[in-house]
Tab-separated table of C-alpha atoms and ligand atoms in Angstrom:
chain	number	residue	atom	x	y	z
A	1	UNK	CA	0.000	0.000	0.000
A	2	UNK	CA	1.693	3.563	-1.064
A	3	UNK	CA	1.771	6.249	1.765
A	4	UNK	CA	-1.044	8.022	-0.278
A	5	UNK	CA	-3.535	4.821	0.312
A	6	UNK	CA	-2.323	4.305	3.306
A	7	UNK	CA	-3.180	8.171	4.901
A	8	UNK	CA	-6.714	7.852	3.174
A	9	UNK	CA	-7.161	4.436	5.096
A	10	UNK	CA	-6.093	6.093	8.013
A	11	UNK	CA	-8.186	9.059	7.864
A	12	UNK	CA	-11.195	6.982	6.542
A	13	UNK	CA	-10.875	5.148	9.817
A	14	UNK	CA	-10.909	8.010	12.411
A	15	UNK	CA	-13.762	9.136	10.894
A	16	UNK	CA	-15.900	5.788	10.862
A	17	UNK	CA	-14.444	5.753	14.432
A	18	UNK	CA	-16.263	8.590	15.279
A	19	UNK	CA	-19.299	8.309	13.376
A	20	UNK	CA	-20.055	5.193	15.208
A	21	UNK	CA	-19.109	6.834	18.281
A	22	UNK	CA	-21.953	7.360	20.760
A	23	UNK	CA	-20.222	10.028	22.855
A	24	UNK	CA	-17.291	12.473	22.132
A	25	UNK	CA	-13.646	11.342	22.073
A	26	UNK	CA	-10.429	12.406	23.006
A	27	UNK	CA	-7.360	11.830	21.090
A	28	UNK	CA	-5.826	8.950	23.462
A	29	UNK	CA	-8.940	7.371	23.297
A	30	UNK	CA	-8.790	7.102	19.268
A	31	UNK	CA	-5.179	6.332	19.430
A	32	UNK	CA	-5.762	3.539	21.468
A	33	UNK	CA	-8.514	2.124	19.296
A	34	UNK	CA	-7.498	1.694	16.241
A	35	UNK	CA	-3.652	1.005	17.065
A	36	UNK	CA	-2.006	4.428	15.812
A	37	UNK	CA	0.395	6.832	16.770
A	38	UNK	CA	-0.641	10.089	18.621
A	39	UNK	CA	1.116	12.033	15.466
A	40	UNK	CA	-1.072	9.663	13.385
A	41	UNK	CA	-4.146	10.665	14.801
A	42	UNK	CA	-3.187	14.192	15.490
A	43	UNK	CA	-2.754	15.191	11.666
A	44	UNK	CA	-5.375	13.167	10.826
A	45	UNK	CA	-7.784	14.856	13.384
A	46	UNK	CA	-6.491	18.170	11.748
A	47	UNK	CA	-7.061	17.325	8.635
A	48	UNK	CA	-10.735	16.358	9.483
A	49	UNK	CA	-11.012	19.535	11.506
A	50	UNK	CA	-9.887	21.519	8.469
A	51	UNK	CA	-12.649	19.959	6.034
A	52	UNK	CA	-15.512	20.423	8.827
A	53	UNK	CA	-16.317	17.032	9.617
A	54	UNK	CA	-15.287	16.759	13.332
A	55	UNK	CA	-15.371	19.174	16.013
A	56	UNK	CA	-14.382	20.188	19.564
A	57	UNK	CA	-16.980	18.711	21.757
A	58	UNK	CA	-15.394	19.815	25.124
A	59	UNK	CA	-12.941	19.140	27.876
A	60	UNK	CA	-12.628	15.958	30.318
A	61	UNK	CA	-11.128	15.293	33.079
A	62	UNK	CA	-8.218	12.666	32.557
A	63	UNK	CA	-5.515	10.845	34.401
A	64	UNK	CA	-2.865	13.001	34.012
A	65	UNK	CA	-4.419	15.944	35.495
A	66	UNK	CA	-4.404	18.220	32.751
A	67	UNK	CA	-8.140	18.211	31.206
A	68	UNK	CA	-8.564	16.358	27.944
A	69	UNK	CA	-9.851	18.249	24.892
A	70	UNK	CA	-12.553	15.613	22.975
A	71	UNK	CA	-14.084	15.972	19.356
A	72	UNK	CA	-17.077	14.310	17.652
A	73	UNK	CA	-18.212	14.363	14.404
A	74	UNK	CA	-19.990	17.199	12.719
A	75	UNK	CA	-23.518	15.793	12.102
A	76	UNK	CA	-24.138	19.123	10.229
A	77	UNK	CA	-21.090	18.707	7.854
A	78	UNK	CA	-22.734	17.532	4.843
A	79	UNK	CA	-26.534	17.347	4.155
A	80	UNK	CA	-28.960	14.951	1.760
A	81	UNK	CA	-32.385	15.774	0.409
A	82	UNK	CA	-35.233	13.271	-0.428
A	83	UNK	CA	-38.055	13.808	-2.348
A	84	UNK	CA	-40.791	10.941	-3.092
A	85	UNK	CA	-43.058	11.561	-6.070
A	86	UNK	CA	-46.624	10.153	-5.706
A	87	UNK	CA	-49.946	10.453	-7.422
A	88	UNK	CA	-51.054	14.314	-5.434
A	89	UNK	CA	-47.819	15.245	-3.343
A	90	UNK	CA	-44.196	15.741	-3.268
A	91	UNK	CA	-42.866	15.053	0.216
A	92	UNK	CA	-39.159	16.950	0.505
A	93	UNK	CA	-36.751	15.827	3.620
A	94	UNK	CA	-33.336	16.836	4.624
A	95	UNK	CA	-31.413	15.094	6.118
A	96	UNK	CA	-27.528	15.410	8.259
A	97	UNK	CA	-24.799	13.062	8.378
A	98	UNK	CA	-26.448	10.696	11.139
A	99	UNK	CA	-29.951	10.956	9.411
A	100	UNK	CA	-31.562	13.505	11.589
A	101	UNK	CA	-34.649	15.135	10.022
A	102	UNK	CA	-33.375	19.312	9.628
A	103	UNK	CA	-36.032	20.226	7.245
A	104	UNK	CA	-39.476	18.385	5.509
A	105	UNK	CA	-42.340	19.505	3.519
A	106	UNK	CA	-45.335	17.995	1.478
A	107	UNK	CA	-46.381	19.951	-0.802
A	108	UNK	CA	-49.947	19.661	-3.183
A	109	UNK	CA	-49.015	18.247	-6.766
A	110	UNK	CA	-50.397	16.012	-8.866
A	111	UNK	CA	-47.716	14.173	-10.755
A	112	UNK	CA	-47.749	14.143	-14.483
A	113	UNK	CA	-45.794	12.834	-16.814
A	114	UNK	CA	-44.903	16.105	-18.505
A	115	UNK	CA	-42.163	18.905	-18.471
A	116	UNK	CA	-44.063	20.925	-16.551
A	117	UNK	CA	-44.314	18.855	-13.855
A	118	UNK	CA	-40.797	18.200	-13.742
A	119	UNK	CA	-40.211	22.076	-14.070
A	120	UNK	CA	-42.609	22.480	-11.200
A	121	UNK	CA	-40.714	19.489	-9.003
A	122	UNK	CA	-36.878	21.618	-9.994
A	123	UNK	CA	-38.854	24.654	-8.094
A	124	UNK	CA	-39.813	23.138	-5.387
A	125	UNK	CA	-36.826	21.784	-4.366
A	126	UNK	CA	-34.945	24.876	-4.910
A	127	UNK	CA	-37.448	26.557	-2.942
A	128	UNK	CA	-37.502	24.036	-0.202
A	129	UNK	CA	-33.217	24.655	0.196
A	130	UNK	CA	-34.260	28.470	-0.071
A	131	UNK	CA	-37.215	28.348	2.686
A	132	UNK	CA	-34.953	26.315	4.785
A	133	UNK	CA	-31.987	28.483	4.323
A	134	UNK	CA	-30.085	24.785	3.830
A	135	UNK	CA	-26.492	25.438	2.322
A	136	UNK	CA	-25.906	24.359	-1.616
A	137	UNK	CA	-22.829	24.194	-0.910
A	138	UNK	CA	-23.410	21.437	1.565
A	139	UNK	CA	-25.537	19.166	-0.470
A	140	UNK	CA	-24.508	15.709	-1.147
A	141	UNK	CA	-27.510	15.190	-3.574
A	142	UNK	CA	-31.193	14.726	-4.369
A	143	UNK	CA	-32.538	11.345	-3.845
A	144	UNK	CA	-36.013	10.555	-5.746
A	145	UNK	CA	-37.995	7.801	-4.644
A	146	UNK	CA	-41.438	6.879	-6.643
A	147	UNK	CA	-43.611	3.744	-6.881
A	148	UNK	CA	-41.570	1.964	-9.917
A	149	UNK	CA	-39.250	-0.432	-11.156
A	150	UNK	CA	-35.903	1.252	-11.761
A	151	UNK	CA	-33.757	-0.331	-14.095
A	152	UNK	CA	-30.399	1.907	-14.019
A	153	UNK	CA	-28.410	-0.482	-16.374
A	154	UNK	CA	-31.188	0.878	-19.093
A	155	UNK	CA	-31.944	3.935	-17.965
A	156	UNK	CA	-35.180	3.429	-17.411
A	157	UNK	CA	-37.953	4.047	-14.679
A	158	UNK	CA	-39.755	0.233	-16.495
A	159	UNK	CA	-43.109	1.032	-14.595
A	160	UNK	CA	-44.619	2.781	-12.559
A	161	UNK	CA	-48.477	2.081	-12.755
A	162	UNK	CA	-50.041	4.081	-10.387
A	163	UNK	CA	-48.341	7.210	-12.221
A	164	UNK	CA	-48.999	6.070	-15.325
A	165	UNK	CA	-45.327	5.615	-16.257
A	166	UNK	CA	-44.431	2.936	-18.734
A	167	UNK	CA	-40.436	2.811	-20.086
A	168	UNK	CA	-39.695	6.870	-19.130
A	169	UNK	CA	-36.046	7.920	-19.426
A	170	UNK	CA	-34.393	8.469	-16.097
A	171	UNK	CA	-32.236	10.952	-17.499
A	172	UNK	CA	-35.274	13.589	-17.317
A	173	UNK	CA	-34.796	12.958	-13.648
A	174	UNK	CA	-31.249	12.378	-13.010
A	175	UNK	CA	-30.569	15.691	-15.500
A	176	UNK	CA	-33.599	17.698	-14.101
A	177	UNK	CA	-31.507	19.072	-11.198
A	178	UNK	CA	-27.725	20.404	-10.887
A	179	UNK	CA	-26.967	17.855	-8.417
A	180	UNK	CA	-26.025	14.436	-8.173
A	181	UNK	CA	-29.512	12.497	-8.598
A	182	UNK	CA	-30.147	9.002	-7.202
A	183	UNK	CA	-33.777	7.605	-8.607
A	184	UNK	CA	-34.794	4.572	-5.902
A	185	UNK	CA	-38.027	2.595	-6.347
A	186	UNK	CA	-40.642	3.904	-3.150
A	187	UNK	CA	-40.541	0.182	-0.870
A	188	UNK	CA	-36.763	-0.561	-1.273
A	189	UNK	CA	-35.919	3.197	0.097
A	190	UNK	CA	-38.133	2.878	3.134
A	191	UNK	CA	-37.018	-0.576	3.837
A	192	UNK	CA	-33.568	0.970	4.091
A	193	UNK	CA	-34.714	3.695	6.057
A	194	UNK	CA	-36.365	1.430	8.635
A	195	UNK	CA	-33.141	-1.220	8.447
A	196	UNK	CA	-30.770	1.820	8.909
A	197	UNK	CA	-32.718	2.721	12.579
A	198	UNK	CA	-32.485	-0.858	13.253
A	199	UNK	CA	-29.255	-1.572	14.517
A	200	UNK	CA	-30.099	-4.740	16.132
A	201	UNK	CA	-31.406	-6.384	12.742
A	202	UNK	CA	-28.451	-7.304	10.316
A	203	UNK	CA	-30.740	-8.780	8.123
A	204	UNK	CA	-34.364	-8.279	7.277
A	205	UNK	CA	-37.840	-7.875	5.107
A	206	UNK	CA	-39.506	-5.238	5.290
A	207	UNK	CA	-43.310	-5.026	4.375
A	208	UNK	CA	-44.771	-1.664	2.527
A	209	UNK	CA	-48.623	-1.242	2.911
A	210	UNK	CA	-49.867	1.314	1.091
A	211	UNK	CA	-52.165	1.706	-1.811
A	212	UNK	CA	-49.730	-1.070	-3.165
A	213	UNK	CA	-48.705	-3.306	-1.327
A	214	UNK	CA	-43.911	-3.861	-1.688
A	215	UNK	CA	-41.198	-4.452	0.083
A	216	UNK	CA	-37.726	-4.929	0.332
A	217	UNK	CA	-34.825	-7.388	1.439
A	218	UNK	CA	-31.875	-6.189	3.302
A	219	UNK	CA	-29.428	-8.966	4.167
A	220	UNK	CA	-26.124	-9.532	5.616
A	221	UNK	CA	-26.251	-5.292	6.264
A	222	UNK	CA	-26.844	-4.867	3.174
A	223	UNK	CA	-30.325	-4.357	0.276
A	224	UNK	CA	-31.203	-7.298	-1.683
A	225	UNK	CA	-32.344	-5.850	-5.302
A	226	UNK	CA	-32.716	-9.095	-6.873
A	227	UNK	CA	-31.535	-9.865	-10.685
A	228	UNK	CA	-34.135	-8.001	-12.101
A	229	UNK	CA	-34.366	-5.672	-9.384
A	230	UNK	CA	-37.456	-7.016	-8.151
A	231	UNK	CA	-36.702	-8.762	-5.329
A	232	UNK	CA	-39.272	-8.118	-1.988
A	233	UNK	CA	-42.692	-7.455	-4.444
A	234	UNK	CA	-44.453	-8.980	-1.575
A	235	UNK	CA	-47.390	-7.508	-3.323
A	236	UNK	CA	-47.695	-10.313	-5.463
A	237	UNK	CA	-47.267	-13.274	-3.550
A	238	UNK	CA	-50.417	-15.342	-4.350
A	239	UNK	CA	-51.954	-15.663	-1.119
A	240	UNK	CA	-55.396	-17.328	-2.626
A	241	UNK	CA	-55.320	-19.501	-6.131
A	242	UNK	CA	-58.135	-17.274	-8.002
A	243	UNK	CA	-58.707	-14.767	-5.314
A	244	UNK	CA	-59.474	-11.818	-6.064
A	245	UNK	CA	-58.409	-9.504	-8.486
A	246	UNK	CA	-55.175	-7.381	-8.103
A	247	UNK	CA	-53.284	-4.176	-9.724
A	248	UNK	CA	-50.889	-6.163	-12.000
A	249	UNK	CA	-53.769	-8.401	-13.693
A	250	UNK	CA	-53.104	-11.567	-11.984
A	251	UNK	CA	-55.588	-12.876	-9.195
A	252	UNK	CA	-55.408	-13.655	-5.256
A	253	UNK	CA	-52.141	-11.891	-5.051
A	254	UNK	CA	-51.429	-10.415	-1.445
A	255	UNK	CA	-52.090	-6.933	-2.599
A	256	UNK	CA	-55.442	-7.611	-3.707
A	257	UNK	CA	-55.697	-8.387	-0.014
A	258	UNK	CA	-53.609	-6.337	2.048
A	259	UNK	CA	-53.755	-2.952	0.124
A	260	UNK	CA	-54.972	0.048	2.120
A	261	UNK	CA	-57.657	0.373	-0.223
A	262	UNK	CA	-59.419	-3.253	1.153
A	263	UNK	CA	-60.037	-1.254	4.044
A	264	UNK	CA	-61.286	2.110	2.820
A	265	UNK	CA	-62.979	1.022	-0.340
A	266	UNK	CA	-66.018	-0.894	0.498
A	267	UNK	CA	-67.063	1.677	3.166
A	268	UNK	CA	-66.226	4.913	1.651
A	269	UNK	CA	-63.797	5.730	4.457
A	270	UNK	CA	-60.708	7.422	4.812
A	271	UNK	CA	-57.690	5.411	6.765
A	272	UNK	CA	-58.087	7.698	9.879
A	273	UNK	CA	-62.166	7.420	9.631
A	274	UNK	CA	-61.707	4.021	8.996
A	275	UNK	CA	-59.250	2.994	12.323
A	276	UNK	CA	-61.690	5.817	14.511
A	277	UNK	CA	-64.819	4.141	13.659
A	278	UNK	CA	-62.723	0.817	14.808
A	279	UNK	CA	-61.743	2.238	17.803
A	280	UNK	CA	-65.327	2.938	18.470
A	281	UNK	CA	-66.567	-0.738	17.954
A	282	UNK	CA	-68.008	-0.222	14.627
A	283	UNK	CA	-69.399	-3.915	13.114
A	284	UNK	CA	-68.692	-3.136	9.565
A	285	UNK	CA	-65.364	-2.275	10.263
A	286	UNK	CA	-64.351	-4.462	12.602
A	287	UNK	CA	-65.481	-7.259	10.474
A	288	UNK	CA	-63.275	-5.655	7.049
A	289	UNK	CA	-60.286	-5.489	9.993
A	290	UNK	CA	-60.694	-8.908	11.111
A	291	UNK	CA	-60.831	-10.360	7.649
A	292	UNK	CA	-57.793	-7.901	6.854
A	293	UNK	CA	-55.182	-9.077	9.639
A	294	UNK	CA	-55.865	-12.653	9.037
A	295	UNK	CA	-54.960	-12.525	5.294
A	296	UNK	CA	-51.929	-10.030	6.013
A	297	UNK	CA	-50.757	-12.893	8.452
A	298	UNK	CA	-50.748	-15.429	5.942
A	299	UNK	CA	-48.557	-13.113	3.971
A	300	UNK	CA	-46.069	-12.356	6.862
A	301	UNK	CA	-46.122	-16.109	7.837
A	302	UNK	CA	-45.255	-17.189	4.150
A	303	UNK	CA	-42.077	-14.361	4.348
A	304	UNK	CA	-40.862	-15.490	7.227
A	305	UNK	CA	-40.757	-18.782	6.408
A	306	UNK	CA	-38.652	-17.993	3.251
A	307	UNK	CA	-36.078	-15.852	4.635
A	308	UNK	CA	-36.023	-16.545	8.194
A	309	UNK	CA	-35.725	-13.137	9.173
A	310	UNK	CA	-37.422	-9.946	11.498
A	311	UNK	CA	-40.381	-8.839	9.666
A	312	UNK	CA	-40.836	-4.557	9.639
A	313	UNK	CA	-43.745	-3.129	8.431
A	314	UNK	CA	-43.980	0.352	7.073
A	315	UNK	CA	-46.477	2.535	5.044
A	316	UNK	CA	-49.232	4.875	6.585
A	317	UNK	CA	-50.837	2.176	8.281
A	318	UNK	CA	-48.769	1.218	10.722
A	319	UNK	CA	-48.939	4.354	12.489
A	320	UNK	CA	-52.702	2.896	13.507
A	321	UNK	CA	-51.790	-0.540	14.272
A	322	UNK	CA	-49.959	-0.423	17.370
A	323	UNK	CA	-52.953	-1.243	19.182
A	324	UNK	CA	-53.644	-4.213	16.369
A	325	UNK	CA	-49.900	-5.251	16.874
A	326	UNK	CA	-50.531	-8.781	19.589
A	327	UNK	CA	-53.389	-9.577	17.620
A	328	UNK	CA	-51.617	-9.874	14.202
A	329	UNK	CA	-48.163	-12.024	15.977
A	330	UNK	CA	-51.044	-13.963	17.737
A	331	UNK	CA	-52.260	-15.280	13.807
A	332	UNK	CA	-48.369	-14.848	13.057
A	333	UNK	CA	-47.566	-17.849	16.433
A	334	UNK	CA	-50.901	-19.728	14.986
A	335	UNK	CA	-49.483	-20.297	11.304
A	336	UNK	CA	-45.799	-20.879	12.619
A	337	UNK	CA	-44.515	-24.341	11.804
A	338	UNK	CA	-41.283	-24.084	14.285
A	339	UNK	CA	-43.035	-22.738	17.255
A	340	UNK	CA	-42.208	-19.183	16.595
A	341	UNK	CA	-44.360	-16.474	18.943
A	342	UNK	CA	-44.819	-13.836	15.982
A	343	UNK	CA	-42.274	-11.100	18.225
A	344	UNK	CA	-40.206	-11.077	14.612
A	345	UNK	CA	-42.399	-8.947	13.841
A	346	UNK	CA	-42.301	-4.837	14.061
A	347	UNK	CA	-44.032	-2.153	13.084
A	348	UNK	CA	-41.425	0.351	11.458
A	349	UNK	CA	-40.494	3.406	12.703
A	350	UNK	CA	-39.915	6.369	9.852
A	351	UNK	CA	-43.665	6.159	9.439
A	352	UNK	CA	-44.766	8.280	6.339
A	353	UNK	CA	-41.301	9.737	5.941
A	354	UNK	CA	-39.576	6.420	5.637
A	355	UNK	CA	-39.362	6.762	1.482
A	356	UNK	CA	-38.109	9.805	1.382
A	357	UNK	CA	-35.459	9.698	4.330
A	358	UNK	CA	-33.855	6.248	2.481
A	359	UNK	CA	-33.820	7.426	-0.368
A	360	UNK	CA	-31.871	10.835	0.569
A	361	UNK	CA	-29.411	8.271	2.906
A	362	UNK	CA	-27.778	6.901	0.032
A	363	UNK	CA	-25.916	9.955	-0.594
A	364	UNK	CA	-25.404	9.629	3.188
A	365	UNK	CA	-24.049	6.232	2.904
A	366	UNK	CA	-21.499	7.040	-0.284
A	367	UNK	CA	-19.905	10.250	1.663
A	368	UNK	CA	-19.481	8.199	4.761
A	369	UNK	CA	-18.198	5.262	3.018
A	370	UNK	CA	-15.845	6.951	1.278
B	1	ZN	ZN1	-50.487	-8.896	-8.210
């Protein structure tokens, strides 16, 4: 390794140690660690100082008597955006170096598949950094997360059928905007998003139910896409051999099941009318609900047994299912062939914001990594 590689190594590696620190640090401390000299670590810690990425944190006491200056990284550095495209809105998050939220807003558009919608998503987002007062020159880049199949190796968004997107050229995305542009289909950046605040889970599936019904795979710490980059369409699992009839023109896949419509459809509700009049003891509803968690625990049960993994379930119903949550790993324990008690099972975390914060972490990811 030439002194050049071997400097970046070395700086690469006080920084990872203090991004994964979970309190400040003093220069013994990192020394001592990762087995370098103090001069090491001292021009390294300069050189990190001079770019912005660590700071002075404060002073300790330490053995020697004199007190101990200590540094931590500078969360604030660097910052991502994420914006998720969907039939009426455009949700726009920020985000720092360890994924904190600085800045989100949803704003009213319809999506078309037209310049001036694209014109009208540049504006927004330049607006957003403007209303926010977020530094350009901070700005890793602009994630954009929609309900599609990517397919980066053709430049193509393949499909996208609840925006009416069939074979569209990525580039009028990825060129839209004078920043680096990352396109991500909606389920695989929330699962990442949920994985990434689940440091206790190295590998798992995560469960979208929305309007469509997705998912994603993260294994070994790291996504699954798949060889076509459809790995995790839970969606389409057939849950019932000519059920009923789902979004992609098969029958008695899970989505035809499990989609948020099932539950709002048949009595003209919205989600929140819908869980309120459950809450109150409503028949109808409770009968739709009942119906509802048993079919979505088929689903989870037939996951789990596939990749033997904790089960996460995002999309905006699973802010109203806490209450639901024994009842569904009760069906999950039922259908178990090895005796498992249905605790793999969690309901995620990011909530609605879980697209767009994954999708803005891969720029995240990239600056950390390297
Ligand atoms: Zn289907």
């Amino acid at each position: 390794m030439s002194t050049a590689e071997l400097r970046r190594r070395n700086r690469r590696n006080v920084y990872h140690y203090f991004y994964n620190a979970d309190a400040p640090r003093t220069k013994q401390e990192i020394a001592a660690a990762l087995h370098l000299s103090l001069p090491t670590v001292t021009q390294n810690l300069r050189d990190l100082m001079e770019q912005g990425l660590i700071e002075y944190a404060g002073l300790i006491d330490s053995t020697g008597g004199r007190r101990a200056r200590t540094m931590q990284m500078a969360a604030d550095a660097r910052f991502s955006v994420g914006v998720e495209l969907s039939p009426k809105h455009i949700r726009i998050v920020a985000i720092d170096l360890l994924a904190n939220e600085i800045a989100f807003q949803r704003i009213s558009c319809p999506f078309s598949n037209d310049a001036a919608y694209r014109q009208q998503l540049l504006a927004a987002v330049e607006a957003f950094l403007d209303a926010f007062h977020l530094d350009r020159a901070r700005l890793l880049g602009i994630g954009v997360t929609l309900p599609g199949i990517i397919n980066e190796a053709r430049g193509l968004i393949e499909v996208a059928p609840i925006l009416g997107i069939r074979k569209m050229n990525l580039a009028l995305l990825t060129e839209l905007f004078p920043y680096p542009v990352f396109v991500e289909n909606d389920a695989s950046a929330g699962g990442y998003a949920e994985w990434w605040n689940r440091s206790d889970l190295d590998s798992m599936a995560y469960l979208f139910l929305g309007k469509g019904v997705g998912g994603a795979l993260l294994i070994g710490g790291r996504p699954y896409a798949g060889v076509n980059r459809r790995s995790g369409e839970f969606g389409h699992m057939g849950i019932v051999p000519d059920g009923r009839p789902c979004s992609c023109g098969k029958r008695g896949c899970l989505e035809a099941y499990c989609s948020v419509s099932r539950l709002t459809d048949d009595l003209d509700l919205q989600i929140e009318e819908f869980f309120e009049k459950l809450q109150q003891g409503d028949a109808d509803c409770f009968a739709i609900w009942k119906q509802y968690m048993d079919d979505l625990a088929v689903g989870i049960n037939s996951i789990r047994m596939v990749m033997d993994c904790d089960v996460v379930l995002g999309g905006m119903i699973t802010p109203f299912m806490e209450d639901y949550l024994p009842d569904i790993r009760t069906r999950l324990a039922a259908l178990n062939s090895f005796g498992d008690d249905g605790r793999y099972l969690h309901l995620g975390k990011c909530r609605a914001k879980a697209n767009c914060i994954g999708v803005a972490l891969h720029f995240v990811d990239t600056f950390i990594n390297e």
